[in-house]
Coordinates of C-alpha atoms and ligand atoms in Angstrom, one line a residue:
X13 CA 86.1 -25.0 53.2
X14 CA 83.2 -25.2 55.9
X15 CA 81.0 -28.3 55.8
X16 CA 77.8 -27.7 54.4
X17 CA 75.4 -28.2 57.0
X18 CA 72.0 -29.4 55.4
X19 CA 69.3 -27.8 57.5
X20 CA 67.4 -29.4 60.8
X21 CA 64.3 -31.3 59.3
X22 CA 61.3 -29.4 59.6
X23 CA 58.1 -31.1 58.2
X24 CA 54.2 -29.9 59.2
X25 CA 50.6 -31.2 59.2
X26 CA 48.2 -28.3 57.3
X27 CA 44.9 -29.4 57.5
X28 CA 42.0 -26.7 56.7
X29 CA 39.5 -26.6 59.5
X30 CA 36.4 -27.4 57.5
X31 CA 35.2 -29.9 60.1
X32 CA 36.7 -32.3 62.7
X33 CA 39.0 -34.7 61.8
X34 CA 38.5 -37.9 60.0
X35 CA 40.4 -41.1 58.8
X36 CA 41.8 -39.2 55.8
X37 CA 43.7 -36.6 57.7
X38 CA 44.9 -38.8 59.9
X39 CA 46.4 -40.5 57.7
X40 CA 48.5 -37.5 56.8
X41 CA 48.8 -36.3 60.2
X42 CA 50.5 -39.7 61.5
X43 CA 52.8 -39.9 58.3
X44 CA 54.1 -36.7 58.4
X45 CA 54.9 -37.0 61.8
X46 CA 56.9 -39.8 61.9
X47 CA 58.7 -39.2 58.9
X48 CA 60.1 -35.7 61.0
X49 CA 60.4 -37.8 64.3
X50 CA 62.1 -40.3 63.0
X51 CA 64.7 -37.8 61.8
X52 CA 64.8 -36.2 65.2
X53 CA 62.9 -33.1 63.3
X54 CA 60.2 -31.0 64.0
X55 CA 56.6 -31.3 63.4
X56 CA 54.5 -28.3 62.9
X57 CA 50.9 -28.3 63.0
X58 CA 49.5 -25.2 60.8
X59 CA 45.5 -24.1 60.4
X60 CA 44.6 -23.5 56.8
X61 CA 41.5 -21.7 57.5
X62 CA 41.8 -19.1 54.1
X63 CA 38.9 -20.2 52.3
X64 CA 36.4 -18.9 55.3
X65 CA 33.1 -20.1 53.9
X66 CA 34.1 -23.6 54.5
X67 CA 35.2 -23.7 57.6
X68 CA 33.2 -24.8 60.4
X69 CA 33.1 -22.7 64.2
X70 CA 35.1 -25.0 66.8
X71 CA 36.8 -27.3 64.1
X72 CA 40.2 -25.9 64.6
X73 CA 39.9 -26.3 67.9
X74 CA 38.2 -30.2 67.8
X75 CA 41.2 -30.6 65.7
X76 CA 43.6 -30.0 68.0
X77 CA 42.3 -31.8 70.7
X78 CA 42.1 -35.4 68.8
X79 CA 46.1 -34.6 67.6
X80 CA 46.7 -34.1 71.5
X81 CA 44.1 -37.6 72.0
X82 CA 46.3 -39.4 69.6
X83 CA 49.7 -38.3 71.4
X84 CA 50.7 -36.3 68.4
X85 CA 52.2 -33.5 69.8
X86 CA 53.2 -30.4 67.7
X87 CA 56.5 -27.9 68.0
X88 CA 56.3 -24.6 68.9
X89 CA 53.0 -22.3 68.1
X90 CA 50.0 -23.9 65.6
X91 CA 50.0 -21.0 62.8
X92 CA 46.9 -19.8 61.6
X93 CA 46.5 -18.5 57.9
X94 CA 43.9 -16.0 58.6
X95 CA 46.1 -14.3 61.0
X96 CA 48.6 -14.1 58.4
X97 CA 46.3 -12.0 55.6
X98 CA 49.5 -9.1 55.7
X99 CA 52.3 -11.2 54.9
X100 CA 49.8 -12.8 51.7
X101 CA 49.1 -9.3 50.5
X102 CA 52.9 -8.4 50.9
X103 CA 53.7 -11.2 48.6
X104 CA 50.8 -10.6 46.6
X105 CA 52.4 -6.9 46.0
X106 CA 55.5 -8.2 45.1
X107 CA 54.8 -10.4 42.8
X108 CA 52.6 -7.1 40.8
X109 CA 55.4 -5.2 41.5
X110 CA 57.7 -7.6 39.1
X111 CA 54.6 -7.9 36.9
X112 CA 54.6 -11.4 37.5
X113 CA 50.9 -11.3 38.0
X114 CA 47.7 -9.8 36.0
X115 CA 43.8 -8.8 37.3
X116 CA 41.2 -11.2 35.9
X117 CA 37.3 -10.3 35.7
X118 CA 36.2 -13.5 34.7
X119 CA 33.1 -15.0 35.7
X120 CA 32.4 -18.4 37.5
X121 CA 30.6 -19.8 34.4
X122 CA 33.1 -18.3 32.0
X123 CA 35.3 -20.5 34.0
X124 CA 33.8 -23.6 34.3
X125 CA 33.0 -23.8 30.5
X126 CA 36.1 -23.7 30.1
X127 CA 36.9 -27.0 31.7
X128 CA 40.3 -27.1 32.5
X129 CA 42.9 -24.6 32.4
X130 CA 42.3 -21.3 32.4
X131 CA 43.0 -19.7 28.7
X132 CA 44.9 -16.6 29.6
X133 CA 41.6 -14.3 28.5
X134 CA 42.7 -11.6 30.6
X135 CA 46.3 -11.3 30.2
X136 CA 46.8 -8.3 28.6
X137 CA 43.7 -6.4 29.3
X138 CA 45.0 -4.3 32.2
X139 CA 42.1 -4.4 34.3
X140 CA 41.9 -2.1 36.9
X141 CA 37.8 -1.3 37.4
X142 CA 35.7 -3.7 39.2
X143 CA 35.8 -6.7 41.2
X144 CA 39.0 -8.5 40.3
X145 CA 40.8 -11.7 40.8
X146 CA 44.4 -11.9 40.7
X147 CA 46.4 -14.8 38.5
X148 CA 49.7 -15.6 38.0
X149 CA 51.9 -15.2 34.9
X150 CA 52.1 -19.1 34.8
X151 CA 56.1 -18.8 35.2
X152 CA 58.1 -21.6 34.0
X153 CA 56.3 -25.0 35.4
X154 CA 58.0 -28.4 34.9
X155 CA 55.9 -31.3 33.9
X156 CA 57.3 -33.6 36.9
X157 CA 59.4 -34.0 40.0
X158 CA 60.3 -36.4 41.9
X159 CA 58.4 -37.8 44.9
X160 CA 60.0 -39.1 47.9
X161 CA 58.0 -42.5 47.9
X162 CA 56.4 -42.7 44.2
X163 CA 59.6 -41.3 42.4
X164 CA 58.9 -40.1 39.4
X165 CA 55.7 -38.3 38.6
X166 CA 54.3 -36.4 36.0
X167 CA 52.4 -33.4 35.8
X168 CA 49.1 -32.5 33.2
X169 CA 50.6 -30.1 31.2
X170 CA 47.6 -27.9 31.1
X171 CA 47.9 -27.4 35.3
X172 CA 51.9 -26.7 34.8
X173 CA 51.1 -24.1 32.1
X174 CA 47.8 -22.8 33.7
X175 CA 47.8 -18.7 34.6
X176 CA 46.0 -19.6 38.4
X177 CA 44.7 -17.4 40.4
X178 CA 46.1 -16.4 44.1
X179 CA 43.8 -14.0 45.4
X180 CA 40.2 -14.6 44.5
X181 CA 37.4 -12.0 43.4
X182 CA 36.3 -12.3 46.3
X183 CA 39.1 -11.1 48.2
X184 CA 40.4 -14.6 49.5
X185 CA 44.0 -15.6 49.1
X186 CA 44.1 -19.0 47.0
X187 CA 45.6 -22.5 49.0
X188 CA 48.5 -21.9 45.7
X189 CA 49.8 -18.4 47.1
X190 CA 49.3 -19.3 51.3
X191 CA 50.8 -22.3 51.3
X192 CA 54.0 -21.6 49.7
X193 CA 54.6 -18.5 51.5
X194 CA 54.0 -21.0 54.8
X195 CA 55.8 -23.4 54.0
X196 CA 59.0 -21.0 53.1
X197 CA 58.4 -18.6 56.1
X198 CA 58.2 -21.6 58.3
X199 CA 61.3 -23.1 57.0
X200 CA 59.4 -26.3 55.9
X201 CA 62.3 -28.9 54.9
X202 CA 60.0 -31.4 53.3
X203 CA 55.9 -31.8 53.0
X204 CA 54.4 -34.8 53.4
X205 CA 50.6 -34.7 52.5
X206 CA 48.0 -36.8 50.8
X207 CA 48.5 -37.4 47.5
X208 CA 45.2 -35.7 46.4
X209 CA 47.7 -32.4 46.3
X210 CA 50.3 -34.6 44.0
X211 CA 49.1 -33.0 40.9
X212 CA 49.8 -29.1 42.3
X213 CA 53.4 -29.9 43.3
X214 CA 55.0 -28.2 40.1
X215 CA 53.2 -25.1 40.9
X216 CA 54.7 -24.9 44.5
X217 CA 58.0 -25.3 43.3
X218 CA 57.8 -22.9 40.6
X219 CA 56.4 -20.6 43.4
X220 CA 59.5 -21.1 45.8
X221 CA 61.9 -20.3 42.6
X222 CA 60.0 -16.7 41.9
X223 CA 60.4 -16.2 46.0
X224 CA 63.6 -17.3 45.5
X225 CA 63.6 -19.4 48.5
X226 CA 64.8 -23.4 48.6
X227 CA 62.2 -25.7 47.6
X228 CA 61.1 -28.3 50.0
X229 CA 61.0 -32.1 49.2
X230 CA 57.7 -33.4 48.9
X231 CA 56.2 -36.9 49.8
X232 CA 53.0 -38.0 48.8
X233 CA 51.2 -40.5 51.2
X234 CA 48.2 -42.9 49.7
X235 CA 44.6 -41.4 50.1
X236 CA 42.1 -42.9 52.2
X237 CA 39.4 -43.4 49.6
X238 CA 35.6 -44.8 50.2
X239 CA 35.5 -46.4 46.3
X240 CA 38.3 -45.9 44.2
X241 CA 38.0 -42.4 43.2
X242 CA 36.5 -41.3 46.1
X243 CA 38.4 -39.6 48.3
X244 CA 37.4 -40.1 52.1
X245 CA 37.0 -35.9 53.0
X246 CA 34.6 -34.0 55.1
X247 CA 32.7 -33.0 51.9
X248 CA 31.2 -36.6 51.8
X249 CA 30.6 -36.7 55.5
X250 CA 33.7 -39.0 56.6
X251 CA 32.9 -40.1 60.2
X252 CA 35.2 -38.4 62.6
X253 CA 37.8 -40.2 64.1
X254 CA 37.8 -37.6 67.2
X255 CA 35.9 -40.3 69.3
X256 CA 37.1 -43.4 68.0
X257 CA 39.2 -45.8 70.5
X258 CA 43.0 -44.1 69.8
X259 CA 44.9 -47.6 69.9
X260 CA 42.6 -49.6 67.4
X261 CA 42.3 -46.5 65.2
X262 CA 45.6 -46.1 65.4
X263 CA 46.8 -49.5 64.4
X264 CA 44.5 -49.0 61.8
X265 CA 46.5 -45.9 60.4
X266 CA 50.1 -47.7 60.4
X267 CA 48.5 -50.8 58.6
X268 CA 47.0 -48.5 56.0
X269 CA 50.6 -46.8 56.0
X270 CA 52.6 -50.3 55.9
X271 CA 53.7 -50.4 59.1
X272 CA 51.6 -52.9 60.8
X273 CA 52.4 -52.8 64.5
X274 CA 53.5 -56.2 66.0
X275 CA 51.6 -58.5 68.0
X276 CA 52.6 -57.9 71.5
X277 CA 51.4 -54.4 70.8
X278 CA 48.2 -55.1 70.4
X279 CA 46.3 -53.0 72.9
X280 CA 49.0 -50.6 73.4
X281 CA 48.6 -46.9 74.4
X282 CA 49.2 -44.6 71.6
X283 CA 52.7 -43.3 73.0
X284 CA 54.0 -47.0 73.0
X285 CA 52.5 -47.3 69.1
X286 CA 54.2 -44.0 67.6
X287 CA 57.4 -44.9 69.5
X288 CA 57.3 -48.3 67.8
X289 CA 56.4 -46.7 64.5
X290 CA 59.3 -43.7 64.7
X291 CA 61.9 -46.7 65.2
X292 CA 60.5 -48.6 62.3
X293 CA 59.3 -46.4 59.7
X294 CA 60.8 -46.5 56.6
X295 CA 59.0 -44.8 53.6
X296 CA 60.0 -47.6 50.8
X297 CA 57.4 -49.9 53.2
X298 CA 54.8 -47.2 52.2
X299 CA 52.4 -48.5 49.6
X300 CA 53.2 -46.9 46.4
X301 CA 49.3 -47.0 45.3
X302 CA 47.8 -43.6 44.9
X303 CA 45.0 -44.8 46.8
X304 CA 43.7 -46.9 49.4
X305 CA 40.3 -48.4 50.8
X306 CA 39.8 -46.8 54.5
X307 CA 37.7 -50.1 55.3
X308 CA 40.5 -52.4 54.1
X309 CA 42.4 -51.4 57.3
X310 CA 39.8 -51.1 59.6
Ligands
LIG401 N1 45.1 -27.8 53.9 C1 45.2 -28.8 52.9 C2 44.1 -29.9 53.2 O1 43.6 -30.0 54.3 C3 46.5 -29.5 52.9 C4 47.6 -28.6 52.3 C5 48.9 -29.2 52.2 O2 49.3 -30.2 52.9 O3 49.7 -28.8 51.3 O4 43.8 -30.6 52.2

């Protein structure tokens, strides 16, 4: 019998151009790209600019340039999801086809009193007039998995049994539908993300099982928070990290990451610091916590 070969490791950073980069993403940027150097993998670097009101002109771009400032240097091509609109409506198409999937003319404030979960209202209506959203049949949804660095986690039930949406009313693809779809047609081995995302895992999987594809492993990193509960994120004007000096910033990150670089390194370039850190990291030094003060590392 042939050996089975388990495939190269590919992992990717996905952030959504909504402004330049801060602490936060950096966060998520550095882990994800040690734990795929350290494996001698590949590290993809992939635009999620789908939900176009909120991004911002020239953040893609800033983006890039502070990866490159920081010596983290993507494989291959940087995708971009609004170049990929085709492929999501393909899927989309399939997914009706198999009537896996039903239109929705709910409004936002039918919605939000809801509170959470969607109730399934338009399920069997057969909409086909109007402006329409399109949900998923919520297919079958386990209530945990298992994290590469926080083990076992569970799921609310009411997100794993929710019929969400993947194309909104008003005609944007949802993050649920893209990111699968990227992460499977990019041959993504494992995700590695902040664990603000922890919660939507279940969904992801469940998505890779109807595309019958292989599920990825997943790895939650802590979130860089201002005050517990508060995540550090654009939306609360983080301070860019785009101009901030690249060796003390970046020392910064591994501490906050548990990987504290040695003395003699202190003032090293960031080349010397990621070497140091891709022959030392080891996720169980990771801080298990969910999340983390950004000034406690500072
Ligand atoms: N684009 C998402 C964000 O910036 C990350 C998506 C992911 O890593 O799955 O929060």
């Amino acid at each position: 019998m042939m050996p089975v070969v388990p495939p190269a490791y590919r992992g990717r950073f996905a952030p959504s151009p909504s402004g330049p980069l801060h602490f936060g993403s950096l966060i998520a940027a550095v882990g994800s790209y040690l734990q795929a150097k350290s494996q001698q993998g590949q590290w993809l670097v992939r635009m999620e600019d789908i939900d176009t009101p909120r991004m911002q002109a020239g953040a893609a771009d800033s983006i890039l340039r502070t990866l490159e400032r920081y010596q983290l240097l993507w494989d291959g091509e940087v995708w971009v999801q609004s170049q990929r609109l085709d492929r999501y409506q393909q899927v989309l198409e399939q997914f009706k086809q198999q009537q896996l999937t039903y239109a929705c003319n709910c409004n936002r404030s039918r919605i939000q009193s809801l509170g959470q979960g969607y109730d399934g209202f338009c399920r069997d209506k057969n909409l086909t007039e109007g402006t329409l959203a399109w949900r998923l049949k919520a297919p079958a949804t386990a209530t945990s998995f298992t994290d590469q660095r926080a083990g076992e986690i569970q799921i609310p039930a009411t997100l794993a049994a929710e019929d969400y949406i993947l194309k909104r009313r008003d005609g944007l693809f949802a993050y649920q539908l893209v990111v699968v779809v990227d992460d499977m047609d990019q041959g993504i081995t494992e995700v590695v993300r902040g664990a603000d995302l922890i919660d939507l895992t279940t969904r992801q999987q469940a998505l890779f099982q109807l595309l019958g594809a292989a599920t990825p492993a997943y790895m939650h990193l802590p979130l860089a928070v201002v005050e517990p509960g508060f995540k550090l994120s654009k939306q609360n004007h983080a301070p860019t990290v785009e101009f901030w000096p690249v060796s003390e910033t970046l020392a910064a990150v591994l501490r906050f990451l548990g990987h504290p670089p040695p003395k003699e390194l202190q003032g090293a370039d960031a080349r010397e610091l990621l070497a140091w850190a891709c022959s030392h990291w080891q996720i169980s030094q990771v801080p298990s916590q969910t999340e983390q003060k950004s000034t406690d590392f500072l």
